[in-house]
Coordinates of C-alpha atoms and ligand atoms in Angstrom, one line a residue:
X1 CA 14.5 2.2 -13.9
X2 CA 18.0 2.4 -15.0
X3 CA 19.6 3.3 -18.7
X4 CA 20.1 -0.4 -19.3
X5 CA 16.5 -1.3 -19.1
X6 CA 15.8 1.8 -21.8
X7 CA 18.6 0.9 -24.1
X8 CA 17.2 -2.6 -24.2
X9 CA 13.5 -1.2 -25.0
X10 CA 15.1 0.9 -27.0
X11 CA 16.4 -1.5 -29.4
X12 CA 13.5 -3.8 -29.5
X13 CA 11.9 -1.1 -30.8
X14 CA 14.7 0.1 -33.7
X15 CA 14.1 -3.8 -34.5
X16 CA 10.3 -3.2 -35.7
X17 CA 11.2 0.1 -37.1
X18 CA 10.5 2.6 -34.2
X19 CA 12.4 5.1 -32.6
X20 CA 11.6 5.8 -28.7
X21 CA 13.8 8.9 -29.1
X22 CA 11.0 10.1 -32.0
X23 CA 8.1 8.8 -29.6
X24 CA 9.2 10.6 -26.5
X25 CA 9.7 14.0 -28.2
X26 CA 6.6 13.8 -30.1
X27 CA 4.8 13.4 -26.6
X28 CA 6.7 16.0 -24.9
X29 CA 5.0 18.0 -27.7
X30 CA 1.6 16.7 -26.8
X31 CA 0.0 19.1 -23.5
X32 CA -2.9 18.1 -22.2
X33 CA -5.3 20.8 -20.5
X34 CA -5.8 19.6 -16.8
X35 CA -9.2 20.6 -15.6
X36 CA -9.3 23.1 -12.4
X37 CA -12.6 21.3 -11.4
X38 CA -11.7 17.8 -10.2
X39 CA -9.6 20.1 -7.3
X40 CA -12.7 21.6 -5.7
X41 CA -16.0 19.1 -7.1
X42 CA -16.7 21.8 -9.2
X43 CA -17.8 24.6 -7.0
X44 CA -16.4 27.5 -7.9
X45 CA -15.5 30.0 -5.7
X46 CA -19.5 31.7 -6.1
X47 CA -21.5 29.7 -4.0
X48 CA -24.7 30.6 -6.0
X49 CA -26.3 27.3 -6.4
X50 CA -26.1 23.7 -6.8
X51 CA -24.3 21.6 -9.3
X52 CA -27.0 19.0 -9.9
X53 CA -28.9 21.7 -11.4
X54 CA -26.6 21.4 -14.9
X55 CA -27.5 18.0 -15.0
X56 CA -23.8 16.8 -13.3
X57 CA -23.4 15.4 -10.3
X58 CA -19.6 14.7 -7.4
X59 CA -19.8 12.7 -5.1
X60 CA -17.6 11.7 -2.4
X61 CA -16.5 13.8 0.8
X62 CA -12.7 13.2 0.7
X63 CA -11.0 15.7 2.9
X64 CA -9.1 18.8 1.5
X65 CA -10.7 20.3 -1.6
X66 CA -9.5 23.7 -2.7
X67 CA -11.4 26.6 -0.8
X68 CA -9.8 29.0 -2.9
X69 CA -7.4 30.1 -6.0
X70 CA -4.3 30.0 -4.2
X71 CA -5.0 26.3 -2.4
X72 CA -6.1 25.6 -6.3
X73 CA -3.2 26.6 -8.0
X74 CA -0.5 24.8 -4.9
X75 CA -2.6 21.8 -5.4
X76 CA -2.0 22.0 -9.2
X77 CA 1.8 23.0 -8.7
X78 CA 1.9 19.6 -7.0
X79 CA 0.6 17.7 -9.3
X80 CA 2.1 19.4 -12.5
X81 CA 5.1 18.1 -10.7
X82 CA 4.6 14.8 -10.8
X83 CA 3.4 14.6 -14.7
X84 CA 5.6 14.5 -16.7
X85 CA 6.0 17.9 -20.0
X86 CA 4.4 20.9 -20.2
X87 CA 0.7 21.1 -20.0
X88 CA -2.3 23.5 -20.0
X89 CA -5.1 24.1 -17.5
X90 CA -8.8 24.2 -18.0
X91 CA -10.9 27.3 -16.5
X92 CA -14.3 27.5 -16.2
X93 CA -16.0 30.7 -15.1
X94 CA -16.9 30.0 -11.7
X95 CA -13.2 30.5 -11.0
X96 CA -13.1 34.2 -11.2
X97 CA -11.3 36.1 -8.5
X98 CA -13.8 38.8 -7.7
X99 CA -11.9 39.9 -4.2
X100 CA -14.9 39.1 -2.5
X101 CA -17.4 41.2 -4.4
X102 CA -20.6 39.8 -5.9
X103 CA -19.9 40.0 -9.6
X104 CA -22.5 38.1 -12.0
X105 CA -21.2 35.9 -14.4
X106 CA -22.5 38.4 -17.1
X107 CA -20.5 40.7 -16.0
X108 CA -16.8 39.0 -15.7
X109 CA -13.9 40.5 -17.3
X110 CA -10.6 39.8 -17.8
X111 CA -9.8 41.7 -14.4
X112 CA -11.4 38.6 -12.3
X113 CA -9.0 36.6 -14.1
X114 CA -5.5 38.4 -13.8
X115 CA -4.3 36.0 -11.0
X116 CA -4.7 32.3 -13.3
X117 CA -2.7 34.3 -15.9
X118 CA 0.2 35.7 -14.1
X119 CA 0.1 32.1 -12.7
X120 CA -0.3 30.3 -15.7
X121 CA 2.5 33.0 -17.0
X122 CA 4.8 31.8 -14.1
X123 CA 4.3 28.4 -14.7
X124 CA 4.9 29.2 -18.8
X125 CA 1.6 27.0 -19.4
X126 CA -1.3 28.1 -21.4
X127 CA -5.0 28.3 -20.6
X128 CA -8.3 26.8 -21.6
X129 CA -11.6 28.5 -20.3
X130 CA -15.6 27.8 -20.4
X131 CA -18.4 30.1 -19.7
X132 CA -20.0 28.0 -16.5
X133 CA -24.2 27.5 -17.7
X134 CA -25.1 25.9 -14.0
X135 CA -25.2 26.0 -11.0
X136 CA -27.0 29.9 -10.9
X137 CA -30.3 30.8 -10.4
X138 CA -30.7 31.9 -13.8
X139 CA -30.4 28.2 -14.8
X140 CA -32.1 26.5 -12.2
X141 CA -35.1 25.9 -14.5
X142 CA -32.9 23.6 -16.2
X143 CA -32.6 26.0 -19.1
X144 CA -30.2 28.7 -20.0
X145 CA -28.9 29.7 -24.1
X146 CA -32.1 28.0 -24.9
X147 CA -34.5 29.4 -22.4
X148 CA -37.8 30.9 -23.8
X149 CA -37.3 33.5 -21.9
X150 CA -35.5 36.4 -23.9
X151 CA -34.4 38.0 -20.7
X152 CA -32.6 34.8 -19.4
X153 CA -31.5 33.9 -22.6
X154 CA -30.2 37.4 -22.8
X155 CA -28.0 37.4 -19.5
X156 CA -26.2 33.8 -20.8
X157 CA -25.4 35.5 -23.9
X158 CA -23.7 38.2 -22.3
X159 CA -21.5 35.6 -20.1
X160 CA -20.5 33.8 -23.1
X161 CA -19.8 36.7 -24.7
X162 CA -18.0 37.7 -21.7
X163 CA -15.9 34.4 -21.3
X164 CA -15.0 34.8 -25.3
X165 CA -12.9 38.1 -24.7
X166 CA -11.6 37.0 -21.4
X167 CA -10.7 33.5 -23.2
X168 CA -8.9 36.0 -25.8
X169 CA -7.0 37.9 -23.0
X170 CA -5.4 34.4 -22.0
X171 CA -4.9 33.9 -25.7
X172 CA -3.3 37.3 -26.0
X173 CA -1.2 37.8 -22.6
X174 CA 0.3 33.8 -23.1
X175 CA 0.9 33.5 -26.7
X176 CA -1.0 30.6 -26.8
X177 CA -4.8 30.2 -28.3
X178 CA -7.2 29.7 -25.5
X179 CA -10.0 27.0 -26.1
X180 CA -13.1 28.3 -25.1
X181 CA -16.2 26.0 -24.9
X182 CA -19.6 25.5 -24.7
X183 CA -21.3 23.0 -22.8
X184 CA -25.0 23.8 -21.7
X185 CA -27.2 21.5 -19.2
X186 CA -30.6 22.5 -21.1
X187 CA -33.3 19.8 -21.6
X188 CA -36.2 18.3 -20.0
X189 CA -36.5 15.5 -17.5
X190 CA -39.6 13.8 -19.7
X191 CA -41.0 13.2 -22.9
X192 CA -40.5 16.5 -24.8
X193 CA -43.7 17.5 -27.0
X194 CA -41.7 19.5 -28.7
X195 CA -37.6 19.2 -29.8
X196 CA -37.6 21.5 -32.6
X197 CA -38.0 25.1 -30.7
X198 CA -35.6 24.6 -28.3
X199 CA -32.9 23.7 -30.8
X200 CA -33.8 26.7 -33.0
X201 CA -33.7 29.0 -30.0
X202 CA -30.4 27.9 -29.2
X203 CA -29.0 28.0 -32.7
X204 CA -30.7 31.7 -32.8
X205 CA -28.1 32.1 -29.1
X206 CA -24.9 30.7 -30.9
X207 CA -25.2 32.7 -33.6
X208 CA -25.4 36.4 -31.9
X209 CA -22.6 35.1 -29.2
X210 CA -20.3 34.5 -32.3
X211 CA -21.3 37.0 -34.1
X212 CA -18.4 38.8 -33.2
X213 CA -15.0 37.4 -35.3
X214 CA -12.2 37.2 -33.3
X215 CA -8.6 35.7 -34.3
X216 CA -8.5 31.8 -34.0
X217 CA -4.6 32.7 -32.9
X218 CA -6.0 33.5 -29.9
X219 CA -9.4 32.3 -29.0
X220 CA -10.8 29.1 -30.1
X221 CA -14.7 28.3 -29.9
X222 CA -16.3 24.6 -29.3
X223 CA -19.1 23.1 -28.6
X224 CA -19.7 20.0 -26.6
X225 CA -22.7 17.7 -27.2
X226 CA -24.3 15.5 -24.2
X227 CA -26.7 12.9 -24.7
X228 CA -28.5 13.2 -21.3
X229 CA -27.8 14.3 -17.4
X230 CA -29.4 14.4 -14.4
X231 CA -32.7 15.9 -14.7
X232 CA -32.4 15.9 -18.3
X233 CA -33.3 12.2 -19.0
X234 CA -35.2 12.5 -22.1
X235 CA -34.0 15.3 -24.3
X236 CA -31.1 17.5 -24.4
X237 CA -31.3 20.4 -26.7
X238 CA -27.3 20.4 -27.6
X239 CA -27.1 16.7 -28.8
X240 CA -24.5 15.2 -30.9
X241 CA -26.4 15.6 -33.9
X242 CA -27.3 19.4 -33.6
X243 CA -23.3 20.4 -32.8
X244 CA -21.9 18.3 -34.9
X245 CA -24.3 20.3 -37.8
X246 CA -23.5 23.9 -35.9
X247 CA -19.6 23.2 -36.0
X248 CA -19.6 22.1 -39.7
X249 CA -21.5 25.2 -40.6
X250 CA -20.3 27.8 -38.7
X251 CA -17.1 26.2 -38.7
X252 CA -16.7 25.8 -35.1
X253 CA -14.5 22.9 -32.8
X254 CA -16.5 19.9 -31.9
X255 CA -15.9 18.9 -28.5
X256 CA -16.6 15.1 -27.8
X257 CA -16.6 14.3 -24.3
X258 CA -16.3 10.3 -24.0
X259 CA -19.1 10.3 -20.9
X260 CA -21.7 12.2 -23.5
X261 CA -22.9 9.0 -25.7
X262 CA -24.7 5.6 -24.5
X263 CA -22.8 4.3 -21.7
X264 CA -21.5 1.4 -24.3
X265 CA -20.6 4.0 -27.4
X266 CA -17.3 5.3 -27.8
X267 CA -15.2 8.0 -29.5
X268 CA -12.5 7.1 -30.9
X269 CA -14.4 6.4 -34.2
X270 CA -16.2 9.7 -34.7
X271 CA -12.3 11.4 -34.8
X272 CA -11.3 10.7 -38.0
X273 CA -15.3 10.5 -39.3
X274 CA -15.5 14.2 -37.7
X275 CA -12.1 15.4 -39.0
X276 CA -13.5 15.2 -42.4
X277 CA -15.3 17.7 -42.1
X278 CA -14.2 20.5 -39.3
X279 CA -11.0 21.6 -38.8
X280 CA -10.3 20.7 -35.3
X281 CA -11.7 18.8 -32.2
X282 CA -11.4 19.2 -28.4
X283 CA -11.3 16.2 -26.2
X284 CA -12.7 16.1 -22.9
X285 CA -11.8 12.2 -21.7
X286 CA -13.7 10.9 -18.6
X287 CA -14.7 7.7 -17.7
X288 CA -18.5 6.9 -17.9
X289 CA -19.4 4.3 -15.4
X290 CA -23.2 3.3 -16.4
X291 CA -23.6 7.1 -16.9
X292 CA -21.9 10.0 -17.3
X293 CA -20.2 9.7 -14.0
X294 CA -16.9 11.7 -14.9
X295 CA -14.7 8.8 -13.1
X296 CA -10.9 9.4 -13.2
X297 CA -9.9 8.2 -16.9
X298 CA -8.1 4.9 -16.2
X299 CA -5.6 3.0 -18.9
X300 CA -8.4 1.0 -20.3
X301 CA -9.3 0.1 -23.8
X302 CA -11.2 2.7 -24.9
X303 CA -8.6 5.5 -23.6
X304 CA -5.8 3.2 -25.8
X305 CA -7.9 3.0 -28.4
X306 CA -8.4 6.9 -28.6
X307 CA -4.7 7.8 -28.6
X308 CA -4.4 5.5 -31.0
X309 CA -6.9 7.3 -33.4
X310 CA -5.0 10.7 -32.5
X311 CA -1.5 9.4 -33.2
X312 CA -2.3 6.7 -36.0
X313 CA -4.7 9.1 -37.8
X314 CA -1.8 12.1 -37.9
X315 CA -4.4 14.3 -35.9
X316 CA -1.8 15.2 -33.0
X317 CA -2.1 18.9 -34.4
X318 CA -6.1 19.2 -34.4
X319 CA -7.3 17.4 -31.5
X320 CA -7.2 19.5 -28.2
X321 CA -6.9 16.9 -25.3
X322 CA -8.4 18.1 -22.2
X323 CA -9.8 16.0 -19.5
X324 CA -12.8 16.1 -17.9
X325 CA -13.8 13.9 -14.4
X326 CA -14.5 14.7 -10.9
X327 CA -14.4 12.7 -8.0
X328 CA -14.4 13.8 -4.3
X329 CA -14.5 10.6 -2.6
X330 CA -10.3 10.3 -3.5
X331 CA -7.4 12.2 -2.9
X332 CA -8.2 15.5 -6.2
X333 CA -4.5 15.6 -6.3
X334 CA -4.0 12.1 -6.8
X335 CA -7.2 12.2 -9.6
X336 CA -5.2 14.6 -11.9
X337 CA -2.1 12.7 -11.8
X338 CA -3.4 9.5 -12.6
X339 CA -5.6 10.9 -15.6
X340 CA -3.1 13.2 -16.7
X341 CA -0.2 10.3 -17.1
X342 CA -2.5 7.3 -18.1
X343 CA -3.4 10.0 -20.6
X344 CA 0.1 10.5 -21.7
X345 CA 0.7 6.6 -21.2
X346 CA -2.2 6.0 -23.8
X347 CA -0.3 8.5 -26.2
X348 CA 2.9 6.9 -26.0
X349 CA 1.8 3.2 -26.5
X350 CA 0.0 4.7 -29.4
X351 CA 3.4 6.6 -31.0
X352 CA 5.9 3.4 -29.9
X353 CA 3.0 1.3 -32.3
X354 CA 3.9 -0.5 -35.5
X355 CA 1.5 1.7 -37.2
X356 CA 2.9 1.5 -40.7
X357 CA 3.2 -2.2 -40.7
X358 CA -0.3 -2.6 -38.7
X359 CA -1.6 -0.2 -42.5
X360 CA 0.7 -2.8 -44.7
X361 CA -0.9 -5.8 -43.3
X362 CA -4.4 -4.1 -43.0
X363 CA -4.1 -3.1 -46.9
X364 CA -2.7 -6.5 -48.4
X365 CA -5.9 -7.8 -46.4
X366 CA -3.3 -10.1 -43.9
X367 CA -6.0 -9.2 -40.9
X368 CA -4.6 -12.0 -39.0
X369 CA -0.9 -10.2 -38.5
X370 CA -2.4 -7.2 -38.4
X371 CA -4.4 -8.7 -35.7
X372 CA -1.3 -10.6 -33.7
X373 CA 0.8 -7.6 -34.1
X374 CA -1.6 -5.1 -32.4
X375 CA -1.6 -8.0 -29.4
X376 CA 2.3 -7.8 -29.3
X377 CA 2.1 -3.7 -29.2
X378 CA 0.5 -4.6 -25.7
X379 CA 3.4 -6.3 -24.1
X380 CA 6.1 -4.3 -25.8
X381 CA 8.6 -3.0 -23.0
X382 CA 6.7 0.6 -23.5
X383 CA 6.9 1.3 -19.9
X384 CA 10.6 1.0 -20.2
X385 CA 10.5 4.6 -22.4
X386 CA 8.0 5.6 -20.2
X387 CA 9.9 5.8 -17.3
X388 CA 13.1 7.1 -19.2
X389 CA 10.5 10.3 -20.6
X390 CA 9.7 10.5 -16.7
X391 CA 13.1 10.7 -15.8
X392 CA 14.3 13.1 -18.0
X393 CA 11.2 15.2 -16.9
X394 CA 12.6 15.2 -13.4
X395 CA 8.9 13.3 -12.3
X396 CA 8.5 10.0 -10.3
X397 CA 8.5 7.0 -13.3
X398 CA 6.8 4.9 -11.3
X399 CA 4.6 4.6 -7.7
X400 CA 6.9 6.9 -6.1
X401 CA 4.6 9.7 -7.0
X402 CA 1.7 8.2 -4.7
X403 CA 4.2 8.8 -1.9
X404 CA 4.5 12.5 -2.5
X405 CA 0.7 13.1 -2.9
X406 CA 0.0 11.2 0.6
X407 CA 3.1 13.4 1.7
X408 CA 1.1 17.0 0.4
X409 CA -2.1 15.2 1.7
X410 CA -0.6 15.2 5.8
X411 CA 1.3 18.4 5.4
X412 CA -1.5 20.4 3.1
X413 CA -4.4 19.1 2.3
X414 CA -5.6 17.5 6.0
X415 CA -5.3 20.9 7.7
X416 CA -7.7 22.6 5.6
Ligands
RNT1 C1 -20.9 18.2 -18.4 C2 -19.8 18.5 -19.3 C3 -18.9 19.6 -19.0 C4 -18.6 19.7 -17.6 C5 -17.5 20.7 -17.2 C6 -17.5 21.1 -15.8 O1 -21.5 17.0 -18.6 O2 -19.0 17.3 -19.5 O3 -17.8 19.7 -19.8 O4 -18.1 18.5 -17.1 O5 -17.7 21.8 -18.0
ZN2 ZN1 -17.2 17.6 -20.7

């Protein structure tokens, strides 16, 4: 792309009243936390059990995952440097550097997580972080926070507990809040005969692990919803309903993960319906295929139509944007940078949008401009800005960066 093709975009755009200047700053404002799991499938470095077990499910056998922190971090180095801005990375538990020793999860500290934050110090990014509820014995039973057992319940209240202060630490030592979130597999395969005990017993869980206040500077709590998993057909006890209702009351994030409603329902409506009513909402964008398949989020309607609802709706400052997918029959480096910039690619379409005139038209009731306009938006010369924002992020604007990822893939990644 050269400054001539920007300078033309550029003034297409002054001509319906937007600034690409504006648009690009505001998204190099915009991080998005990258998920740690699409590198590795989502083992973990524990090897205690099996992943199906929470209900989710990769599947592939591309060469090269991550066997470790180190191969975890260089594969995220390479592809931080082909997205373009600052970003953030998503933890879960499971990643714990325990220098070999067998440490439960209810008993992690900050201590098994010293070498993410002098990393994530390096690299001047911040950190997001969930407790990991599968994938253990203690949850093979397909329950965990709302087990009936007090004893099992017990132990996952002491590892979210646990995860909360070390979620605090990255908070703390990077100057930047650390989201920490919930997500638990629990449910039953069949027709429940009873909904209501489960529900409570969980509630009962969420209360005592945030009992404890701790300052929303440096640790935020959510809680993320899921209609049903793998083994978990017919009832999940955290459903959409009974967070949505926790995070009002107890004044908690809501996280809304796009693969976690009937295959044809989407989120971008609930943001502005749940922004009502809590003060802020973590993302986890996937791509559902028929289920909650966690496919790499491509530039599709529903991903445009989300930005839009974050950028048209002025919720840039309330909505956490983390992704969530995991496929191991591609390239994992190649599945973050795709995500991460179709991600950013949604954003900016959404900022270089009409969006005052699209409200003029919308409120004078002329639904057929507002209508032809949002067509145009599609074919405005938005790639144009896209490419300047990559260039002056010193990133690949266009396929270029496929070239460096097959690159790392012979040098790295195939002699693993
Ligand atoms: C599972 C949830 C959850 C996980 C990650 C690994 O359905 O989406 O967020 O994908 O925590
Ligand atoms: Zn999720």
């Amino acid at each position: 792309m050269n400054n001539c093709d920007y300078s033309a975009a550029q003034q297409r755009y002054a001509s319906i009243g937007i600034s690409t200047e504006e648009a690009i700053n505001t998204l190099a404002g915009i991080p998005v936390s990258m998920h740690c799991w699409q590198g590795d499938d989502v083992s973990g470095f524990e090897n205690s059990g099996s992943l199906t077990d929470g209900g989710i499910m990769a599947t592939g056998g591309y060469p090269g995952k991550a066997r470790n922190a180190d191969e975890l971090r260089t594969d995220m180095e390479t592809a931080f440097k082909l997205i373009p801005g600052k970003h953030r990375v998503n933890l879960h538990a499971i990643y714990a550097e325990t220098g070999g020793n067998k440490v439960d999860r209810n008993e992690l500290s900050f201590e098994h997580f010293k070498g993410w934050a002098g990393w994530a110090a390096e690299q001047k990014i911040g950190i997001d972080f969930n407790p990991t509820f599968f994938a253990h014995p203690k949850a093979a039973d397909g329950f965990t926070l709302a087990h009936r057992d007090p004893a099992v319940r017990r132990f996952w209240i002491e590892h979210a507990s646990a995860c909360r202060n070390i979620a605090r630490h990255f908070g703390e030592t990077l100057g930047k809040a650390c989201v920490c979130n919930v997500w638990i597999p629990d449910g039953y395969k069949d027709i429940p005969a009873d909904r209501k005990t489960p529900r409570l017993i969980l509630e009962e869980s969420l209360d005592e692990i945030f009992a404890r206040e701790i300052d929303p500077a440096l640790m935020l709590d959510s809680v993320e919803s899921k209609l049903f998993g793998i083994g978990t057909e017919s009832y999940v006890v955290g459903s959409h309903e009974f967070y949505l209702g926790y995070a009002v009351r107890n004044n908690k994030l809501l996280c809304l993960d796009s693969g976690h409603f009937h295959p044809t329902e989407t989120i971008e409506d609930k943001l502005s319906a749940v922004l009502c009513f809590i003060d802020e909402v973590l993302l986890h964008v996937s791509r559902g295929v028929r289920w909650d398949s966690d496919h790499v989020i491509t530039l599709d309607d529903p991903l445009i139509a989300l930005a839009r609802e974050i950028v048209w709706g002025g919720f840039i400052g309330r909505v956490h944007i983390g992704l969530d997918f995991f496929d191991a029959s591609i390239n994992r480096v190649a599945a973050w940078v795709i995500g991460m910039r179709n991600m950013q690619k949604a954003l900016l379409q959404a900022l270089l949008a009409p969006a005052v005139r699209l409200r003029d038209f919308e409120q004078q009731g002329r639904f057929t401009e507002r209508l032809a306009l949002l067509e145009e938006c599609k074919t405005m010369p938005w790639i144009a800005v896209w490419e300047e924002f990559c260039e002056r992020n010193g990133v690949p604007a266009g396929a270029e960066w496929i070239n460096a990822v097959m690159r790392y893939e012979q040098e790295v990644l195939l002699k693993r």
